[in-house]
mmCIF file of C-alpha atoms in Angstrom:
data_model
loop_
_atom_site.group_PDB
_atom_site.id
_atom_site.type_symbol
_atom_site.label_atom_id
_atom_site.label_comp_id
_atom_site.label_asym_id
_atom_site.label_seq_id
_atom_site.Cartn_x
_atom_site.Cartn_y
_atom_site.Cartn_z
ATOM 1 C CA MET A 1 103.333 68.508 89.980
ATOM 2 C CA LEU A 2 103.544 71.001 87.051
ATOM 3 C CA TYR A 3 102.032 74.394 87.138
ATOM 4 C CA GLN A 4 101.772 76.655 84.063
ATOM 5 C CA PHE A 5 101.764 80.016 85.136
ATOM 6 C CA PHE A 6 100.425 82.833 82.906
ATOM 7 C CA LYS A 7 101.681 86.445 83.220
ATOM 8 C CA ALA A 8 98.620 88.557 83.372
ATOM 9 C CA ARG A 9 98.375 91.596 80.974
ATOM 10 C CA VAL A 10 96.965 93.837 83.415
ATOM 11 C CA ARG A 11 98.435 96.963 84.927
ATOM 12 C CA TYR A 12 100.075 95.852 88.347
ATOM 13 C CA SER A 13 98.787 99.222 89.807
ATOM 14 C CA ARG A 14 95.232 98.356 89.271
ATOM 15 C CA ILE A 15 95.591 95.339 91.669
ATOM 16 C CA ARG A 16 97.802 97.354 94.049
ATOM 17 C CA LYS A 17 95.156 100.190 94.467
ATOM 18 C CA ARG A 18 93.252 97.768 96.843
ATOM 19 C CA PHE A 19 96.069 98.478 99.318
ATOM 20 C CA ALA A 20 96.927 101.552 101.162
ATOM 21 C CA SER A 21 100.632 102.461 102.106
ATOM 22 C CA TYR A 22 100.887 105.177 104.738
ATOM 23 C CA THR A 23 104.086 106.550 105.721
ATOM 24 C CA ASN A 24 104.731 109.773 107.769
ATOM 25 C CA GLU A 25 106.579 110.802 110.783
ATOM 26 C CA GLN A 26 103.961 109.116 112.952
ATOM 27 C CA LEU A 27 103.895 105.852 111.249
ATOM 28 C CA ALA A 28 107.613 105.523 110.396
ATOM 29 C CA THR A 29 108.790 103.722 113.470
ATOM 30 C CA SER A 30 111.534 101.420 112.022
ATOM 31 C CA GLY A 31 114.291 103.185 113.884
ATOM 32 C CA ASP A 32 116.709 102.787 110.866
ATOM 33 C CA THR A 33 118.770 105.540 109.927
ATOM 34 C CA ILE A 34 119.498 106.562 106.028
ATOM 35 C CA LYS A 35 123.233 106.078 105.358
ATOM 36 C CA ASP A 36 125.482 106.817 102.297
ATOM 37 C CA GLY A 37 124.919 104.006 99.609
ATOM 38 C CA ASP A 38 121.432 103.013 100.955
ATOM 39 C CA PHE A 39 118.408 102.817 98.551
ATOM 40 C CA VAL A 40 115.302 104.975 99.375
ATOM 41 C CA LEU A 41 111.874 105.695 97.825
ATOM 42 C CA LEU A 42 110.981 109.110 97.203
ATOM 43 C CA SER A 43 107.153 109.779 97.000
ATOM 44 C CA HIS A 44 105.153 112.978 95.778
ATOM 45 C CA LYS A 45 101.585 113.028 95.682
ATOM 46 C CA LYS A 46 100.470 115.101 92.433
ATOM 47 C CA ARG A 47 96.878 116.756 92.485
ATOM 48 C CA ASN A 48 94.173 114.858 90.788
ATOM 49 C CA ARG A 49 96.084 111.641 90.752
ATOM 50 C CA ASN A 50 95.412 108.548 92.988
ATOM 51 C CA GLU A 51 98.949 107.306 92.839
ATOM 52 C CA PRO A 52 101.901 109.305 93.786
ATOM 53 C CA SER A 53 105.052 109.883 91.600
ATOM 54 C CA LEU A 54 107.942 107.416 92.783
ATOM 55 C CA LYS A 55 111.498 107.496 92.385
ATOM 56 C CA LEU A 56 114.084 105.000 93.327
ATOM 57 C CA VAL A 57 117.306 106.683 94.598
ATOM 58 C CA LYS A 58 120.605 105.338 95.907
ATOM 59 C CA ILE A 59 121.910 107.951 98.451
ATOM 60 C CA ARG A 60 125.258 109.580 97.765
ATOM 61 C CA SER A 61 125.761 112.189 100.498
ATOM 62 C CA GLU A 62 127.429 114.798 98.355
ATOM 63 C CA ALA A 63 125.088 114.578 95.220
ATOM 64 C CA GLN A 64 122.131 116.199 94.017
ATOM 65 C CA ILE A 65 119.001 114.131 93.166
ATOM 66 C CA GLU A 66 117.177 114.923 90.071
ATOM 67 C CA SER A 67 113.491 113.935 89.703
ATOM 68 C CA ASP A 68 110.383 114.925 87.859
ATOM 69 C CA PHE A 69 109.320 117.037 91.094
ATOM 70 C CA GLY A 70 112.598 119.089 91.162
ATOM 71 C CA ARG A 71 116.274 118.532 92.541
ATOM 72 C CA ILE A 72 116.766 117.463 96.130
ATOM 73 C CA LYS A 73 119.988 117.215 98.298
ATOM 74 C CA ALA A 74 120.870 113.933 99.264
ATOM 75 C CA THR A 75 121.962 115.484 102.597
ATOM 76 C CA ASP A 76 118.479 116.696 103.262
ATOM 77 C CA VAL A 77 117.067 113.279 102.586
ATOM 78 C CA ILE A 78 119.582 111.796 105.112
ATOM 79 C CA GLN A 79 118.492 114.417 107.887
ATOM 80 C CA ALA A 80 114.626 113.910 107.076
ATOM 81 C CA GLY A 81 115.160 110.157 107.750
ATOM 82 C CA TYR A 82 112.374 107.527 106.872
ATOM 83 C CA GLY A 83 108.990 108.938 107.133
ATOM 84 C CA GLY A 84 110.242 112.634 106.871
ATOM 85 C CA SER A 85 109.837 115.120 104.176
ATOM 86 C CA VAL A 86 111.943 117.436 102.176
ATOM 87 C CA ILE A 87 111.090 120.329 99.780
ATOM 88 C CA SER A 88 112.370 120.022 96.325
ATOM 89 C CA SER A 89 113.714 122.876 94.197
ATOM 90 C CA ARG A 90 110.259 123.376 92.701
ATOM 91 C CA GLY A 91 108.658 123.826 96.160
ATOM 92 C CA LYS A 92 107.058 120.148 96.156
ATOM 93 C CA GLU A 93 106.894 118.293 99.349
ATOM 94 C CA VAL A 94 108.546 114.854 98.997
ATOM 95 C CA ILE A 95 107.921 111.973 101.342
ATOM 96 C CA VAL A 96 111.116 109.710 102.075
ATOM 97 C CA LYS A 97 110.181 106.142 102.305
ATOM 98 C CA LYS A 98 111.986 102.960 103.057
ATOM 99 C CA MET A 99 112.899 100.731 100.199
ATOM 100 C CA THR A 100 110.832 97.637 99.807
ATOM 101 C CA LEU A 101 111.449 94.613 97.685
ATOM 102 C CA GLU A 102 108.188 95.315 95.782
ATOM 103 C CA TYR A 103 109.284 98.815 94.694
ATOM 104 C CA TYR A 104 112.889 97.822 93.960
ATOM 105 C CA THR A 105 111.542 95.107 91.628
ATOM 106 C CA LEU A 106 109.256 97.698 89.703
ATOM 107 C CA LEU A 107 111.417 100.954 89.694
ATOM 108 C CA LYS A 108 115.102 99.622 89.259
ATOM 109 C CA LYS A 109 116.731 99.720 85.922
ATOM 110 C CA ARG A 110 116.254 96.369 84.316
ATOM 111 C CA ASN A 111 117.027 94.378 81.255
ATOM 112 C CA ALA A 112 113.896 92.313 80.864
ATOM 113 C CA THR A 113 110.319 92.543 81.971
ATOM 114 C CA PRO A 114 110.311 91.588 85.624
ATOM 115 C CA THR A 115 108.138 89.001 87.498
ATOM 116 C CA TYR A 116 105.798 91.137 89.276
ATOM 117 C CA PRO A 117 105.558 90.935 92.991
ATOM 118 C CA LYS A 118 101.982 89.565 92.914
ATOM 119 C CA ASP A 119 103.163 86.834 90.604
ATOM 120 C CA SER A 120 106.234 86.026 92.717
ATOM 121 C CA ALA A 121 103.883 85.765 95.851
ATOM 122 C CA ALA A 122 101.687 83.282 93.866
ATOM 123 C CA ILE A 123 104.640 81.161 92.895
ATOM 124 C CA ILE A 124 106.150 81.104 96.311
ATOM 125 C CA ASN A 125 102.811 79.693 97.462
ATOM 126 C CA MET A 126 102.566 77.168 94.570
ATOM 127 C CA LEU A 127 106.249 75.747 95.408
ATOM 128 C CA ASP A 128 105.402 75.721 99.379
ATOM 129 C CA VAL A 129 108.630 77.578 99.791
ATOM 130 C CA LYS A 130 109.642 77.799 103.462
ATOM 131 C CA PRO A 131 112.801 78.645 105.253
ATOM 132 C CA GLY A 132 115.530 76.281 104.287
ATOM 133 C CA SER A 133 114.138 75.270 100.947
ATOM 134 C CA ARG A 134 116.358 74.484 98.036
ATOM 135 C CA LEU A 135 115.148 76.011 94.797
ATOM 136 C CA LEU A 136 116.074 76.082 91.112
ATOM 137 C CA ASP A 137 115.212 79.243 88.893
ATOM 138 C CA GLY A 138 115.843 79.037 85.207
ATOM 139 C CA GLY A 139 115.780 82.245 83.384
ATOM 140 C CA THR A 140 117.177 85.046 85.890
ATOM 141 C CA GLY A 141 116.090 87.960 83.853
ATOM 142 C CA SER A 142 115.795 91.145 85.891
ATOM 143 C CA GLY A 143 116.152 88.954 89.026
ATOM 144 C CA GLY A 144 112.867 89.985 90.735
ATOM 145 C CA LEU A 145 111.906 86.437 91.210
ATOM 146 C CA ALA A 146 115.054 85.156 92.173
ATOM 147 C CA LEU A 147 115.441 87.901 94.894
ATOM 148 C CA ALA A 148 111.782 87.074 96.288
ATOM 149 C CA LEU A 149 112.758 83.386 96.359
ATOM 150 C CA SER A 150 115.929 83.972 98.230
ATOM 151 C CA ARG A 151 114.175 86.045 100.913
ATOM 152 C CA ALA A 152 111.503 83.384 101.181
ATOM 153 C CA VAL A 153 114.265 80.425 101.912
ATOM 154 C CA GLY A 154 115.941 82.495 104.274
ATOM 155 C CA ILE A 155 119.588 82.260 105.331
ATOM 156 C CA ASN A 156 119.552 78.497 105.660
ATOM 157 C CA GLY A 157 118.051 77.844 102.125
ATOM 158 C CA GLN A 158 119.267 77.941 98.569
ATOM 159 C CA VAL A 159 118.295 79.423 95.300
ATOM 160 C CA TRP A 160 120.320 78.456 92.232
ATOM 161 C CA THR A 161 119.552 80.968 89.428
ATOM 162 C CA TYR A 162 120.572 80.439 85.776
ATOM 163 C CA GLU A 163 120.761 82.942 82.983
ATOM 164 C CA LEU A 164 121.876 81.996 79.543
ATOM 165 C CA ARG A 165 122.495 85.476 78.135
ATOM 166 C CA GLU A 166 125.707 86.965 79.563
ATOM 167 C CA GLU A 167 124.852 90.479 79.637
ATOM 168 C CA PHE A 168 121.628 89.830 81.555
ATOM 169 C CA TYR A 169 123.667 87.728 83.954
ATOM 170 C CA LYS A 170 126.262 90.424 84.712
ATOM 171 C CA MET A 171 123.862 93.244 84.884
ATOM 172 C CA THR A 172 121.385 91.492 87.217
ATOM 173 C CA LYS A 173 124.104 90.048 89.554
ATOM 174 C CA GLU A 174 125.717 93.411 89.940
ATOM 175 C CA SER A 175 122.380 95.095 90.483
ATOM 176 C CA ILE A 176 121.157 92.696 93.025
ATOM 177 C CA ASN A 177 124.443 92.637 95.032
ATOM 178 C CA GLU A 178 124.450 96.379 95.184
ATOM 179 C CA PHE A 179 120.760 96.217 96.597
ATOM 180 C CA GLU A 180 121.408 93.573 99.206
ATOM 181 C CA GLN A 181 123.733 90.830 99.908
ATOM 182 C CA SER A 182 122.067 87.340 99.845
ATOM 183 C CA ASN A 183 123.797 84.447 101.314
ATOM 184 C CA SER A 184 121.286 82.004 99.860
ATOM 185 C CA LEU A 185 121.218 83.270 96.123
ATOM 186 C CA ARG A 186 123.723 81.866 93.767
ATOM 187 C CA PHE A 187 124.205 83.063 90.156
ATOM 188 C CA PHE A 188 125.061 80.886 87.261
ATOM 189 C CA HIS A 189 125.821 81.849 83.571
ATOM 190 C CA GLY A 190 124.734 79.004 81.334
ATOM 191 C CA ASP A 191 122.106 76.502 80.378
ATOM 192 C CA ILE A 192 120.053 75.428 83.192
ATOM 193 C CA ALA A 193 119.744 71.982 81.483
ATOM 194 C CA LEU A 194 123.427 71.502 82.531
ATOM 195 C CA CYS A 195 122.812 71.983 86.041
ATOM 196 C CA ASN A 196 124.924 69.408 87.925
ATOM 197 C CA ALA A 197 123.100 69.292 91.228
ATOM 198 C CA PRO A 198 122.505 65.735 92.753
ATOM 199 C CA GLN A 199 119.159 64.048 91.891
ATOM 200 C CA ASN A 200 116.195 64.850 94.147
ATOM 201 C CA TYR A 201 118.149 67.993 95.356
ATOM 202 C CA PHE A 202 115.697 70.827 94.983
ATOM 203 C CA ASP A 203 112.331 71.416 96.744
ATOM 204 C CA GLY A 204 110.838 73.356 93.841
ATOM 205 C CA ILE A 205 111.753 74.461 90.212
ATOM 206 C CA THR A 206 110.792 77.773 88.317
ATOM 207 C CA LEU A 207 111.226 78.052 84.739
ATOM 208 C CA ASP A 208 110.719 81.487 82.947
ATOM 209 C CA MET A 209 111.806 81.106 79.416
ATOM 210 C CA MET A 210 110.537 80.861 75.835
ATOM 211 C CA GLN A 211 110.474 77.163 75.410
ATOM 212 C CA PRO A 212 110.485 75.558 78.980
ATOM 213 C CA TRP A 213 109.318 72.084 77.788
ATOM 214 C CA LEU A 214 112.680 71.671 76.197
ATOM 215 C CA VAL A 215 114.518 71.655 79.543
ATOM 216 C CA ILE A 216 111.895 70.251 81.744
ATOM 217 C CA PRO A 217 113.061 66.326 81.087
ATOM 218 C CA LYS A 218 116.594 67.479 81.977
ATOM 219 C CA VAL A 219 115.699 69.307 85.306
ATOM 220 C CA LEU A 220 112.831 67.144 86.549
ATOM 221 C CA PRO A 221 115.315 64.400 87.876
ATOM 222 C CA LEU A 222 116.656 67.241 90.107
ATOM 223 C CA LEU A 223 113.283 67.760 91.752
ATOM 224 C CA LYS A 224 112.374 65.866 94.967
ATOM 225 C CA PRO A 225 109.490 63.382 94.450
ATOM 226 C CA GLY A 226 106.232 64.956 94.806
ATOM 227 C CA HIS A 227 107.258 68.583 94.680
ATOM 228 C CA SER A 228 106.369 71.044 92.247
ATOM 229 C CA LEU A 229 107.760 72.812 88.987
ATOM 230 C CA VAL A 230 106.243 76.140 87.824
ATOM 231 C CA THR A 231 106.575 77.635 84.388
ATOM 232 C CA LEU A 232 106.062 81.251 83.584
ATOM 233 C CA SER A 233 104.550 81.802 80.131
ATOM 234 C CA PRO A 234 103.932 85.503 78.839
ATOM 235 C CA ASN A 235 101.002 84.358 76.724
ATOM 236 C CA VAL A 236 98.997 81.280 75.817
ATOM 237 C CA MET A 237 99.950 81.153 72.212
ATOM 238 C CA LYS A 238 103.356 79.788 73.422
ATOM 239 C CA LEU A 239 101.857 76.730 74.585
#
């Protein structure tokens, strides 16, 4: 089964406004502590704005965090913990939130437009991904989809992700490995058409590239009979 998936040209925030995210000392009960090297999300609610200002930060205990809402000591963030708050040098209250895959995908430094979380969720459902699935991903890009797929397949699954551009491959691999270690995610620098996996090896295939039809005949034999292949197209004019 072949899906052609179109990336919607609407602001992701418009869709996300339907969902509320509450984080404070009463609701943050994860029990996790912030350690040196962890990624955290800093949130400051501005007046007359529906959505807060957000900043993705990697904690360095001796460092000062620079942000639009003022400087913050990393040690204060560690002491406040998840769900706590700190006061910036500008007197702004900043909430410390636990980093999620959604915000990591949206806020991290990237080399290409990401596959937004709403799109990744739809693709995971299209492919009927479950723990233990084996997936082939063409066009790693900024790695948002590959990381979402790796979480969906779990520790017993596999995601082989291919990136043709060397600078994208190196940057994304380093960035994702810094964020979290995934035993199921395998990075390849090269042409996905040259993938040497056995025939009928994968439970699903995704292709996020300019001309996916050129590689479909090459990768289709790697897909299990009756399973799905999804292509992502930035706009209809490319078809």
